[in-house]
mmCIF file of N, CA and C in Angstrom:
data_model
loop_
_atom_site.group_PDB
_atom_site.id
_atom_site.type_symbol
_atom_site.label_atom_id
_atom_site.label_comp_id
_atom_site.label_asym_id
_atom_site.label_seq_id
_atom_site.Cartn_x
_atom_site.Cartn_y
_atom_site.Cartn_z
ATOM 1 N N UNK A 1489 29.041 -104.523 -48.096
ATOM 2 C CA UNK A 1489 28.097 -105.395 -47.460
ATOM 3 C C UNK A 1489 28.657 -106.808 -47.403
ATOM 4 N N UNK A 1490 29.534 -106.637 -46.632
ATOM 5 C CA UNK A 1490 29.954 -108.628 -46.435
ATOM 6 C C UNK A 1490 29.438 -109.202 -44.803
ATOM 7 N N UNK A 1491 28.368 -110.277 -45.372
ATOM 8 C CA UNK A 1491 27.946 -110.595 -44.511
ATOM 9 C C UNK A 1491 28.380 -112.368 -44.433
ATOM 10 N N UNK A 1492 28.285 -112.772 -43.181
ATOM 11 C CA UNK A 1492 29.092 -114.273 -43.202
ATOM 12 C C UNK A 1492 27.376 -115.059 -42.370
ATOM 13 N N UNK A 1493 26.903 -115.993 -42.993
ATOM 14 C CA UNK A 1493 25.433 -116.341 -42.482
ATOM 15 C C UNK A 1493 26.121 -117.867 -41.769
ATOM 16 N N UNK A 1494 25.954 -118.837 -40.557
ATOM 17 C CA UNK A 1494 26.373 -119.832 -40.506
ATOM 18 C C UNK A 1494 25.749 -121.289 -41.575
ATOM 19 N N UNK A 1495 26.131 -121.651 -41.891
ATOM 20 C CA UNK A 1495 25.424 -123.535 -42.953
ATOM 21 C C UNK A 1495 23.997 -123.741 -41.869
ATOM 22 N N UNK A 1496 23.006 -123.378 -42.381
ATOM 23 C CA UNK A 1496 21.794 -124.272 -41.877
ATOM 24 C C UNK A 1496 21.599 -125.088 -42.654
ATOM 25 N N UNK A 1497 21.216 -126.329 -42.444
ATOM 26 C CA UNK A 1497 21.117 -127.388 -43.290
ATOM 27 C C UNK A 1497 19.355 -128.046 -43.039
ATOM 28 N N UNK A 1498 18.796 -128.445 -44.395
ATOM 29 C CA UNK A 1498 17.511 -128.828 -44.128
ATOM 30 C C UNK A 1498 17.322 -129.825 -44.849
ATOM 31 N N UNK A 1499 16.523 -130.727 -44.593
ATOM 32 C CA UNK A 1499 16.467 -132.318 -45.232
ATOM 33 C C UNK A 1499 16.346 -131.852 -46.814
ATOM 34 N N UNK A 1500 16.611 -132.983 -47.475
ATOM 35 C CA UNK A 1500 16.613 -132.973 -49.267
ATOM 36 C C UNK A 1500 16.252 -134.378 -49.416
ATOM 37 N N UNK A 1501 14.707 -134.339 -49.648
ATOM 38 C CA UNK A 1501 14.413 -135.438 -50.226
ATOM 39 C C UNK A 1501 14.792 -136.238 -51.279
ATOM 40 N N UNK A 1502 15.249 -137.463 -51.058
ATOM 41 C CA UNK A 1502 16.208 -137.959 -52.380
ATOM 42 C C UNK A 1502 15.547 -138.242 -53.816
ATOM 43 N N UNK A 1503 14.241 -138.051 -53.554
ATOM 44 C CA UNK A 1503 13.541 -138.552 -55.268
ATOM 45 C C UNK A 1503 12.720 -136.900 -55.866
ATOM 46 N N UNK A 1504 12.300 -136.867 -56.557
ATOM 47 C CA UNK A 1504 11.681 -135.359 -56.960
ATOM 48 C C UNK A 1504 10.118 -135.280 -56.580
ATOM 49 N N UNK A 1505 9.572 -134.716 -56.346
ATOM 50 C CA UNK A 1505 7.646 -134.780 -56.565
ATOM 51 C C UNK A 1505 7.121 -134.863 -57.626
ATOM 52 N N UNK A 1506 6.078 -135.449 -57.947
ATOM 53 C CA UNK A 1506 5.346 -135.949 -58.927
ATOM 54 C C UNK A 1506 4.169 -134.499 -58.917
ATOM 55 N N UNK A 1507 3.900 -134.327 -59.836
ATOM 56 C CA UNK A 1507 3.181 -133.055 -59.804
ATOM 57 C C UNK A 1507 1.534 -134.011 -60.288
ATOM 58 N N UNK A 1508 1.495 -135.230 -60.501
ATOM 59 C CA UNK A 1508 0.547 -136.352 -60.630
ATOM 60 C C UNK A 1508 0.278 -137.015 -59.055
ATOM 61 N N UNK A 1509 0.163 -137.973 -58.899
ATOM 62 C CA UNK A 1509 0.213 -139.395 -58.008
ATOM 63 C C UNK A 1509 1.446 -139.300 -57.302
ATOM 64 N N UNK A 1510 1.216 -139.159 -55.792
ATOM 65 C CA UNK A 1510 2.664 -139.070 -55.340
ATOM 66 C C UNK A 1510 2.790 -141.039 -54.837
ATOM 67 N N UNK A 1511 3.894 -141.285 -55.023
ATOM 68 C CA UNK A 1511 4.482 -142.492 -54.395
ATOM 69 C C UNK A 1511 4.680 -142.629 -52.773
ATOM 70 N N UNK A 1512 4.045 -143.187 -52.431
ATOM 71 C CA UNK A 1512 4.418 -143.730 -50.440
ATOM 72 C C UNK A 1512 5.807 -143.962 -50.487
ATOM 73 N N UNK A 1513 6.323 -144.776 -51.327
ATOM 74 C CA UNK A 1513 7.651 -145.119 -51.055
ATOM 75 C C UNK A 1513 8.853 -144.073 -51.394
ATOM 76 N N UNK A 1514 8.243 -142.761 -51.819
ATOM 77 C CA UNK A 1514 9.234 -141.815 -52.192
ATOM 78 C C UNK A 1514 9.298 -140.643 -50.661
ATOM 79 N N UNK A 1515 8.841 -141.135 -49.381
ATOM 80 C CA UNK A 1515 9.150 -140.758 -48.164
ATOM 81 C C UNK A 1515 9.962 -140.319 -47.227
ATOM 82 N N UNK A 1516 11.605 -140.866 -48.271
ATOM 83 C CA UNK A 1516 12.721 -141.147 -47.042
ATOM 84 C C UNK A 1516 13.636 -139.706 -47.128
ATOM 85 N N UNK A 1517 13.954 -139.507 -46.343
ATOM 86 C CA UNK A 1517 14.981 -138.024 -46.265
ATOM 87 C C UNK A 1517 16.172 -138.813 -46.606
ATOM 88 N N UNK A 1518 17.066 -138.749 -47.280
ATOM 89 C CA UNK A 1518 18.587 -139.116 -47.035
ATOM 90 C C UNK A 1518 19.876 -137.889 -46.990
ATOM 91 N N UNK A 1519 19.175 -137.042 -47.453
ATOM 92 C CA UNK A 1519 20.631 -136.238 -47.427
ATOM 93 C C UNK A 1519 20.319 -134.783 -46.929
ATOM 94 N N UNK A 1520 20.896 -133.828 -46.947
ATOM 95 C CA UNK A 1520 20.200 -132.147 -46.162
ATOM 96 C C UNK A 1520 21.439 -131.458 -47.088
ATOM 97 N N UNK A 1521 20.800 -130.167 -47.651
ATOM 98 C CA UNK A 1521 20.803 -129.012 -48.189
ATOM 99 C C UNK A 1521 21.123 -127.898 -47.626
ATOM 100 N N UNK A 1522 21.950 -127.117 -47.701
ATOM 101 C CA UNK A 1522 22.374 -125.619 -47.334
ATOM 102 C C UNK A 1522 22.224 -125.042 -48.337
ATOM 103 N N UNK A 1523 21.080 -124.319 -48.195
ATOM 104 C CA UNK A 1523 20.360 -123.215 -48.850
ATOM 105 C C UNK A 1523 21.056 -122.279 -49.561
ATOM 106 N N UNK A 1524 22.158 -121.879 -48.597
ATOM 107 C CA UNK A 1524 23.494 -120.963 -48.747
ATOM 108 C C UNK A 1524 23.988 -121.241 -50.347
ATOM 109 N N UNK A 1525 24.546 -122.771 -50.276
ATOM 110 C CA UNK A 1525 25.535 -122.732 -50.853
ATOM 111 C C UNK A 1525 24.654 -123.131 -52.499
ATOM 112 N N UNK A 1526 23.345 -123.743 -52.508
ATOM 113 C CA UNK A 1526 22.453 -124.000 -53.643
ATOM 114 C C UNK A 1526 22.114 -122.698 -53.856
ATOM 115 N N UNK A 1527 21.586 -121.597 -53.255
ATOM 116 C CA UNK A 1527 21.193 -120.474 -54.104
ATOM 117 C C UNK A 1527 22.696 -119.609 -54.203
ATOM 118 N N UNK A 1528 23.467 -118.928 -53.458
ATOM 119 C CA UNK A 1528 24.320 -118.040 -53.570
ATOM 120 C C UNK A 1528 25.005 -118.556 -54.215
ATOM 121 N N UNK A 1529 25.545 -117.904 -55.468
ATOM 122 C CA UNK A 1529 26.988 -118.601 -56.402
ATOM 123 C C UNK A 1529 27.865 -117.417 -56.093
ATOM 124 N N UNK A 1530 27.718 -116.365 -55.398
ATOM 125 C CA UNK A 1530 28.797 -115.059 -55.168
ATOM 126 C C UNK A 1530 28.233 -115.067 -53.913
ATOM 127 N N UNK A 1531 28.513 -115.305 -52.741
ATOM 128 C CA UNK A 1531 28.194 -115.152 -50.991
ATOM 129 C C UNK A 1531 28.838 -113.672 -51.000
ATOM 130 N N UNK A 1532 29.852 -113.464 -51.353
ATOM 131 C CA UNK A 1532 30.143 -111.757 -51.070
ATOM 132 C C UNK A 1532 29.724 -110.641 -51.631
ATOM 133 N N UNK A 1533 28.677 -110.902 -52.448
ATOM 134 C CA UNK A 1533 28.210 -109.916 -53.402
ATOM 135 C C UNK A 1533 26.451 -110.452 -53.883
ATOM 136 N N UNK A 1534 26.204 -111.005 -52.685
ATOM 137 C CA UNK A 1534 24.641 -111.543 -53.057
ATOM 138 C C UNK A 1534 24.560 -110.512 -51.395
ATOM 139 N N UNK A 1535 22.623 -109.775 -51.664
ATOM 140 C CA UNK A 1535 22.373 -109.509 -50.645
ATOM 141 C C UNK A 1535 20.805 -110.080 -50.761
ATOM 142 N N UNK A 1536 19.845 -110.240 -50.018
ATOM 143 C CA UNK A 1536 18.461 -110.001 -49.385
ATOM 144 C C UNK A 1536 17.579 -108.857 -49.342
ATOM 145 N N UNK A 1537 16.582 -108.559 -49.865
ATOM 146 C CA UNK A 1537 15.459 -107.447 -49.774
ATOM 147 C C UNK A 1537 14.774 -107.788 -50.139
ATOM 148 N N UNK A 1538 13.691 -107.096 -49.180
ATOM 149 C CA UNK A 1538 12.100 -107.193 -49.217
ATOM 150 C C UNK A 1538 11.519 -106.485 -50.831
ATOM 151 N N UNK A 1539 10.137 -106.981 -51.425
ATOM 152 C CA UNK A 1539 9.603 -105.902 -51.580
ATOM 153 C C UNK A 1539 8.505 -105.475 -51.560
ATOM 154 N N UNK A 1540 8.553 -104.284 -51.772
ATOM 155 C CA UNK A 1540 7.096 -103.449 -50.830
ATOM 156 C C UNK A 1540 6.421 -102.941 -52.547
ATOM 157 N N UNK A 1541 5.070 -103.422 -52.877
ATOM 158 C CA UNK A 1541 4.161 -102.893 -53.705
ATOM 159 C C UNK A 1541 3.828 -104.245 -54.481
ATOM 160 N N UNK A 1542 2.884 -103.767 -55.431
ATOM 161 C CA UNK A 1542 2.471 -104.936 -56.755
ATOM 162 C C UNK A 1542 2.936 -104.632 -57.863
ATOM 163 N N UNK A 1543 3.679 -103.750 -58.275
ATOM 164 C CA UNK A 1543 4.539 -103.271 -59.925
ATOM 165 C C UNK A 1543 4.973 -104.490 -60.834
ATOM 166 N N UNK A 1544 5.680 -105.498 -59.664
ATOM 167 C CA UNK A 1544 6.108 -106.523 -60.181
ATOM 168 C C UNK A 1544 5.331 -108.308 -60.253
ATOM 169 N N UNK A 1545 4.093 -107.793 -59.833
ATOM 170 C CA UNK A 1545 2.698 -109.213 -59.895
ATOM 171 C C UNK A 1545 3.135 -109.993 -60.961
ATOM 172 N N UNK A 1546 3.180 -109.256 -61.927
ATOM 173 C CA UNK A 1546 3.377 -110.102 -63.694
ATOM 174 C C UNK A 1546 4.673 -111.290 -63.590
ATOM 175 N N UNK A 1547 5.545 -110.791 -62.767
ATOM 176 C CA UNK A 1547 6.334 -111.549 -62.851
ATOM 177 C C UNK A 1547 6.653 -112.184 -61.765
ATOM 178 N N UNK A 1548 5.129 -112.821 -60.848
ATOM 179 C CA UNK A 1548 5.339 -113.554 -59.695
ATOM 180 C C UNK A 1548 5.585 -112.540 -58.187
ATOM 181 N N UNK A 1549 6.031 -111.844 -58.311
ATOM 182 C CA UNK A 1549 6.734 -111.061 -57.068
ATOM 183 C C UNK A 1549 5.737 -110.257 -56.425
ATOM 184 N N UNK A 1550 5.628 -110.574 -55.300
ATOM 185 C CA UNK A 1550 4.159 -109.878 -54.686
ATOM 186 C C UNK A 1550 5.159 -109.069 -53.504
ATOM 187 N N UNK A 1551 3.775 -108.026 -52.773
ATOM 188 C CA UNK A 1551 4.487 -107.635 -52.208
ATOM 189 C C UNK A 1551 4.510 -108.245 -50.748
ATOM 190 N N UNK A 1552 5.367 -107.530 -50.020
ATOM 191 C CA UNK A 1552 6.654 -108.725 -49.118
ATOM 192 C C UNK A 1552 7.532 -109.552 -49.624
ATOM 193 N N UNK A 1553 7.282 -110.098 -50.250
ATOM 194 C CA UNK A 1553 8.550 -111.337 -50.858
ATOM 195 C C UNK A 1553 9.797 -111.152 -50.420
ATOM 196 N N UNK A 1554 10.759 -111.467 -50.805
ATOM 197 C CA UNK A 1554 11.700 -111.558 -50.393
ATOM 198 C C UNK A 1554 12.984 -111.486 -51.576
ATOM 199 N N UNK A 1555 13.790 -110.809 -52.026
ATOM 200 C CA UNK A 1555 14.442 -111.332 -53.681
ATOM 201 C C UNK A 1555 15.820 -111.612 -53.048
ATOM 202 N N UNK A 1556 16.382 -112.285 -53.895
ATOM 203 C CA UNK A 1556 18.113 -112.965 -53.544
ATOM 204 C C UNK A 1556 18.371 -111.848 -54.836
ATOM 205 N N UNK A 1557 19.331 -111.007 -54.652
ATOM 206 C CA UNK A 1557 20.231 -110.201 -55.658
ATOM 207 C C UNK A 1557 21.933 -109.879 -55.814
ATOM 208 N N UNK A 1558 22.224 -110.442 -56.943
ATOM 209 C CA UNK A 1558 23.570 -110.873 -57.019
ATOM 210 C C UNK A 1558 24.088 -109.518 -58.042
ATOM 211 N N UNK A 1559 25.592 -108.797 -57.331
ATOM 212 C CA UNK A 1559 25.940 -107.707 -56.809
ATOM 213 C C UNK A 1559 26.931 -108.010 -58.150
ATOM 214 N N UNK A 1560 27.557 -109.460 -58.413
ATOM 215 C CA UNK A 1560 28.660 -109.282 -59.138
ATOM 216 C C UNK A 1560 28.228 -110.111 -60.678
ATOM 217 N N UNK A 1561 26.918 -109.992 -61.128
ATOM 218 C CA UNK A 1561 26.418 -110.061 -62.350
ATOM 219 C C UNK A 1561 26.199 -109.118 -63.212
ATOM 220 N N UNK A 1562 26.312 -109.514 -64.779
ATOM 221 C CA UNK A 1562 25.998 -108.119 -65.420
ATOM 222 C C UNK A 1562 25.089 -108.180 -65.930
ATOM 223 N N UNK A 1563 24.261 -106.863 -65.729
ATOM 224 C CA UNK A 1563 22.589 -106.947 -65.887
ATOM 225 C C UNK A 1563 22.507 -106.682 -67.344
ATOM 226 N N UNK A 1564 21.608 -107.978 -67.910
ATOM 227 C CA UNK A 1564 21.476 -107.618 -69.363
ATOM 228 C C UNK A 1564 19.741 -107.476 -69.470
ATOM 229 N N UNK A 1565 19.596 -107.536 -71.064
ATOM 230 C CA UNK A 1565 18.423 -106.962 -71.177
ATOM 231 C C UNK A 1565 17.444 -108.106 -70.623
ATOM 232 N N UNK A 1566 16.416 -107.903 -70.596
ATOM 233 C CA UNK A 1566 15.439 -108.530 -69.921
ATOM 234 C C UNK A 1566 15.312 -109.410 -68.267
ATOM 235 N N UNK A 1567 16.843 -109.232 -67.857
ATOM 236 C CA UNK A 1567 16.761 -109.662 -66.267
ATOM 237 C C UNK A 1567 16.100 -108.480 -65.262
ATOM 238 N N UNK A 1568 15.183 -109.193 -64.412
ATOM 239 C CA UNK A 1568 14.961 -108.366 -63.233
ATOM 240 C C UNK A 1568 15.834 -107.945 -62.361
ATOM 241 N N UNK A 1569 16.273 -106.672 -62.115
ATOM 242 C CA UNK A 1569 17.312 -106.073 -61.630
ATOM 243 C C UNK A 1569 16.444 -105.451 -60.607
ATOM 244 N N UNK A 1570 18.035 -104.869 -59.503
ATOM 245 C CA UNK A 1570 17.640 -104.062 -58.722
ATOM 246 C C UNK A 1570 18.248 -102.725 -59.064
ATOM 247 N N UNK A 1571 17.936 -101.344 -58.741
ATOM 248 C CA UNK A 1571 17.913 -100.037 -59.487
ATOM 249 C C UNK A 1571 18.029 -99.567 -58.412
ATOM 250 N N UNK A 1572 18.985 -97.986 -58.212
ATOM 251 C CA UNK A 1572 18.265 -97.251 -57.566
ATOM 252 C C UNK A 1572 18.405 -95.797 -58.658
ATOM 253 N N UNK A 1573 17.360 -95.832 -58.736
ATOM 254 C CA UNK A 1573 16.796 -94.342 -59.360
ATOM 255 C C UNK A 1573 16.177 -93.534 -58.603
ATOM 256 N N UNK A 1574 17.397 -92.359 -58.833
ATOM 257 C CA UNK A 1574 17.227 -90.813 -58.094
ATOM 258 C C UNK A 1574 17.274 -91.120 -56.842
ATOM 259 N N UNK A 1575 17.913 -91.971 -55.918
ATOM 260 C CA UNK A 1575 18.204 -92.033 -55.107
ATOM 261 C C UNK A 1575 16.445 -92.873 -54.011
ATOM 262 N N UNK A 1576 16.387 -93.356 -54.770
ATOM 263 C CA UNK A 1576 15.243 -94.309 -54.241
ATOM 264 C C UNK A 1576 15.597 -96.273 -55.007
ATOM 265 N N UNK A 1577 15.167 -97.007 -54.077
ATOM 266 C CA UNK A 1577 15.158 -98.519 -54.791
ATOM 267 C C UNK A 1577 14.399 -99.101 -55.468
ATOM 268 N N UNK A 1578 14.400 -99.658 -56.535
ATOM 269 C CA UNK A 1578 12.806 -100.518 -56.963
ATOM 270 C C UNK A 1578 13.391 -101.275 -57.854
ATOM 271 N N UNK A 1579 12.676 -102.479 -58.188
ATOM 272 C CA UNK A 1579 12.617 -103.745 -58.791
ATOM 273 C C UNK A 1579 12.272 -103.606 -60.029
ATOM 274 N N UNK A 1580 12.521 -103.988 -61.380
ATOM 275 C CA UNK A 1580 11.643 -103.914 -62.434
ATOM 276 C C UNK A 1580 12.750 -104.651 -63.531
ATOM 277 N N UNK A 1581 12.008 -104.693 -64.191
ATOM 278 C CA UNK A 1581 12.823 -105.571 -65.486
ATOM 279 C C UNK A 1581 13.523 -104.706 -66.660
ATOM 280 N N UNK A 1582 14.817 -104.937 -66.589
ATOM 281 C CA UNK A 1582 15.803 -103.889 -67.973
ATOM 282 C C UNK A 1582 15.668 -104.081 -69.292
ATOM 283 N N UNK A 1583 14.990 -103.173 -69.450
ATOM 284 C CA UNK A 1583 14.442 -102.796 -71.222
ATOM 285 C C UNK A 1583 16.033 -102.131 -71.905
ATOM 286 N N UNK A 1584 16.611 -102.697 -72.600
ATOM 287 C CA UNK A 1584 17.698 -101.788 -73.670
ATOM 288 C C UNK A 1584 17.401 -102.210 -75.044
ATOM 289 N N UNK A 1585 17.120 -101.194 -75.347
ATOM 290 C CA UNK A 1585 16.567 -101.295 -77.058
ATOM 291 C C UNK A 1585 17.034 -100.193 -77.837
ATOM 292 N N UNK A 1586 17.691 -100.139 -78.912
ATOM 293 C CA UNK A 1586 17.932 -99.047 -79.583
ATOM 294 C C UNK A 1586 18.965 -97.680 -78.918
ATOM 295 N N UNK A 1587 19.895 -98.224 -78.381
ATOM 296 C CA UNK A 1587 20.467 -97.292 -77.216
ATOM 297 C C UNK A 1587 19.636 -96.333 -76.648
ATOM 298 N N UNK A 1588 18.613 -96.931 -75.956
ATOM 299 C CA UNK A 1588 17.570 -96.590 -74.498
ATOM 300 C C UNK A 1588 17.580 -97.615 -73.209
ATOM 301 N N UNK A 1589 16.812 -97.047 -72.476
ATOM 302 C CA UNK A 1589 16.833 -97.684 -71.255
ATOM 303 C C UNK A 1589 15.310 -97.362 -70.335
ATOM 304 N N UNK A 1590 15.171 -98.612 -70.278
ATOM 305 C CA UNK A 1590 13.734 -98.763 -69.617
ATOM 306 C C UNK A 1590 13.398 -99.172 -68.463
ATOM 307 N N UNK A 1591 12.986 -99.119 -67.646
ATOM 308 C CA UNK A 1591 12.415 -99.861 -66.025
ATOM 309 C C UNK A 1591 11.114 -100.033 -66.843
ATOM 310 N N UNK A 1592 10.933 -101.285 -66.546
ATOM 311 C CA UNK A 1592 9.626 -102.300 -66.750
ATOM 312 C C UNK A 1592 9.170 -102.580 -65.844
ATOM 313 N N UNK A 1593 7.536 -102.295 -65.683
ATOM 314 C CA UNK A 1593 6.641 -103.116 -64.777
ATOM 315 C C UNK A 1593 6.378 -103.913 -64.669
ATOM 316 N N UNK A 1594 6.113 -105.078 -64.149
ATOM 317 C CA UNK A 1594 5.067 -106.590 -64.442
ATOM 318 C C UNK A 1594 3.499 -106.496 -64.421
ATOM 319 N N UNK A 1595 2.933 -104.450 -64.553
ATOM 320 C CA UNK A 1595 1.484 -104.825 -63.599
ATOM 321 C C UNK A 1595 0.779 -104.040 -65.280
ATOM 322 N N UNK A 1596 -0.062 -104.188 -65.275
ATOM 323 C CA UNK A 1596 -0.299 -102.757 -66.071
ATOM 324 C C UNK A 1596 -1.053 -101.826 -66.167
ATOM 325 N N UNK A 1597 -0.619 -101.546 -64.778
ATOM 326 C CA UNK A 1597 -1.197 -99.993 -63.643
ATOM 327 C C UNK A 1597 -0.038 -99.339 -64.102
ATOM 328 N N UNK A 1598 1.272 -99.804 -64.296
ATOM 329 C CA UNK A 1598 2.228 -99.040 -64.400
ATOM 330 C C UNK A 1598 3.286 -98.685 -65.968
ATOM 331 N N UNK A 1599 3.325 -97.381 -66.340
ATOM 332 C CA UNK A 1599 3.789 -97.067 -67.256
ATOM 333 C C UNK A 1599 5.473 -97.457 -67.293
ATOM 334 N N UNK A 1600 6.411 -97.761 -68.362
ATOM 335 C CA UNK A 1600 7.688 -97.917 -68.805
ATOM 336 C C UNK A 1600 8.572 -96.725 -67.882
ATOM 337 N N UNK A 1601 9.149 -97.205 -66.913
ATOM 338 C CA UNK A 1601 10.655 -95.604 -67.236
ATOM 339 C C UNK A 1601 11.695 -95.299 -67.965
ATOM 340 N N UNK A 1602 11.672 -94.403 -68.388
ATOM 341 C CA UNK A 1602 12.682 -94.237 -69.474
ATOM 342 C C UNK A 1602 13.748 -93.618 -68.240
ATOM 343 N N UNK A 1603 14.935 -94.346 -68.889
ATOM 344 C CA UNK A 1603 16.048 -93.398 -68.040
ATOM 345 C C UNK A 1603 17.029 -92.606 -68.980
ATOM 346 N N UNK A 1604 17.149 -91.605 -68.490
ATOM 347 C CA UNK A 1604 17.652 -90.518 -69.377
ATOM 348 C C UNK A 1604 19.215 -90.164 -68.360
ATOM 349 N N UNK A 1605 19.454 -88.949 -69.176
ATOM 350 C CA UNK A 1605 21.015 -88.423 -68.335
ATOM 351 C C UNK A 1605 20.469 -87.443 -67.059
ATOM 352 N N UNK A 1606 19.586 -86.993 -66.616
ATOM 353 C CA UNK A 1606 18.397 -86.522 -66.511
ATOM 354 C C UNK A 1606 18.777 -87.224 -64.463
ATOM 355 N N UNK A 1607 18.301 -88.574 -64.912
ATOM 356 C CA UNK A 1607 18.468 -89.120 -64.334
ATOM 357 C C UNK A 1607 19.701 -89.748 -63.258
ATOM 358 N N UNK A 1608 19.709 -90.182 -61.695
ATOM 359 C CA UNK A 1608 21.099 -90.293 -61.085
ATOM 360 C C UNK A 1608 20.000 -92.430 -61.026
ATOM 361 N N UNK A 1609 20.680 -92.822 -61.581
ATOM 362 C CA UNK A 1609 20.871 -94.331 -61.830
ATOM 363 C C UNK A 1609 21.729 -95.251 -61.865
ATOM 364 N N UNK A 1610 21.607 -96.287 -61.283
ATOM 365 C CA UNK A 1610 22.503 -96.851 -60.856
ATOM 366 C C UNK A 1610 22.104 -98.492 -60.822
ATOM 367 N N UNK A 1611 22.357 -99.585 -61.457
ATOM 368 C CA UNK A 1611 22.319 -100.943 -61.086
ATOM 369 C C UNK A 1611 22.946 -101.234 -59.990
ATOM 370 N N UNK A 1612 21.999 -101.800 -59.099
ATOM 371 C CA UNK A 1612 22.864 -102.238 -57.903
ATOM 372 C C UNK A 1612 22.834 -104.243 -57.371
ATOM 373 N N UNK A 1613 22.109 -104.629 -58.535
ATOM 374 C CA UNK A 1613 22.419 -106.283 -58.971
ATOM 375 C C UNK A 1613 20.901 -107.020 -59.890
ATOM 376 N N UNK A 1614 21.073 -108.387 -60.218
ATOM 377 C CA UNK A 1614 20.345 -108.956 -60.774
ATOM 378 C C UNK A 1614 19.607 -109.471 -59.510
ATOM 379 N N UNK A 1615 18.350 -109.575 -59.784
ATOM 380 C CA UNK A 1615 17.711 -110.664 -59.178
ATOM 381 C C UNK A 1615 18.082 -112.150 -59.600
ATOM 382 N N UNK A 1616 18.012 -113.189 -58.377
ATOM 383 C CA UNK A 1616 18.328 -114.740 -58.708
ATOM 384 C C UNK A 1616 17.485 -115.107 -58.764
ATOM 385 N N UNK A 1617 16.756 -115.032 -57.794
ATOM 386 C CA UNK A 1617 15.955 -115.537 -56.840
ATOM 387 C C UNK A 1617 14.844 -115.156 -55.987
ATOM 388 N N UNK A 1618 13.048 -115.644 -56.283
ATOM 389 C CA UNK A 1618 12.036 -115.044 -55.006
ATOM 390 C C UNK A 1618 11.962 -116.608 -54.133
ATOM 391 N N UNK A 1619 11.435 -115.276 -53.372
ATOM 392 C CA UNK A 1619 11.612 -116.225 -51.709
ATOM 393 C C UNK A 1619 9.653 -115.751 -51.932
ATOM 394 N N UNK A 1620 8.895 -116.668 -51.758
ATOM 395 C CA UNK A 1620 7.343 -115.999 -51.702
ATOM 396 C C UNK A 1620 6.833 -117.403 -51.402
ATOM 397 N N UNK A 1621 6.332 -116.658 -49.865
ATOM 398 C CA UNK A 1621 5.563 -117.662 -49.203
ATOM 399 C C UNK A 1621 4.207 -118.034 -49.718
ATOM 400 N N UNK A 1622 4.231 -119.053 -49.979
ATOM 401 C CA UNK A 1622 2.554 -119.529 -50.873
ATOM 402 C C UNK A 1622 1.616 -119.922 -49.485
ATOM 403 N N UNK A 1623 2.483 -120.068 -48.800
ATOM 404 C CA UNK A 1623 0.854 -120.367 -47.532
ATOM 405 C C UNK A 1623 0.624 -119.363 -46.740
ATOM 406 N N UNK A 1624 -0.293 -118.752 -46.792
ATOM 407 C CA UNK A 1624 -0.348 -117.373 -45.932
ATOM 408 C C UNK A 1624 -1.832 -117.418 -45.006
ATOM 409 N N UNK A 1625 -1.379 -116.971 -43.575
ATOM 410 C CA UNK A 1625 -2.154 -117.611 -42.636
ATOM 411 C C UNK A 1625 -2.852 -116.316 -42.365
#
């Protein structure tokens, strides 16, 4: 999967937001941001996917969103990874405890997976990054 995206660049406000009293005088654009190069730290091994369900609510990720997943990280315990188990994809957080292995939910509609030998599994990257639109029309 090597994909080449062109530099879009979008204003970067030069002072931070006040999560209080915002300042009038903190207004001015001075410089612009490529998205690219602030989130991707591996461009050849980061991909894009949707996801589809609520499993992962607990940990922000609704469904549609969007996740940034990086291909050339090593998934340790407690990062949200991407999986494909038994030949299907899904999102969930890596439980290793006691030489086991877990798919974690964020909801708790949903029970632990244990992955066994049983199992055809496969890490296929860490999550970086959600993309989740907060204004929804």
């Amino acid at each position: 999967m090597n994909f080449h995206f062109p530099a879009v660049f979008i204003p970067l406000v030069s002072s931070t937001v006040s999560a209080g009293f915002p300042s009038p005088a903190d207004d001015y654009t001075e410089l612009s941001l490529d998205l690219n190069s602030h989130l991707i730290e591996s461009p050849y091994s980061t991909f894009c996917i949707r996801v589809r369900g609520n499993s992962m609510e607990g940990a922000r990720i609704y469904d549609g969103d969007m996740v940034l997943v990086d291909r050339s990280l090593v998934a340790k315990n407690g990062n949200i990874i991407i999986g494909a188990l038994d030949g299907e994809f899904t999102v969930k957080r890596l439980r290793m405890e006691e030489g086991r292995t877990f798919l974690l939910a964020e909801h708790p509609c949903y029970d632990p997976i244990p992955i066994t030998e049983a199992n055809d599994f496969r890490i296929w990257g860490v999550v970086t990054y959600i993309i989740h639109k907060t204004h929804r029309i």
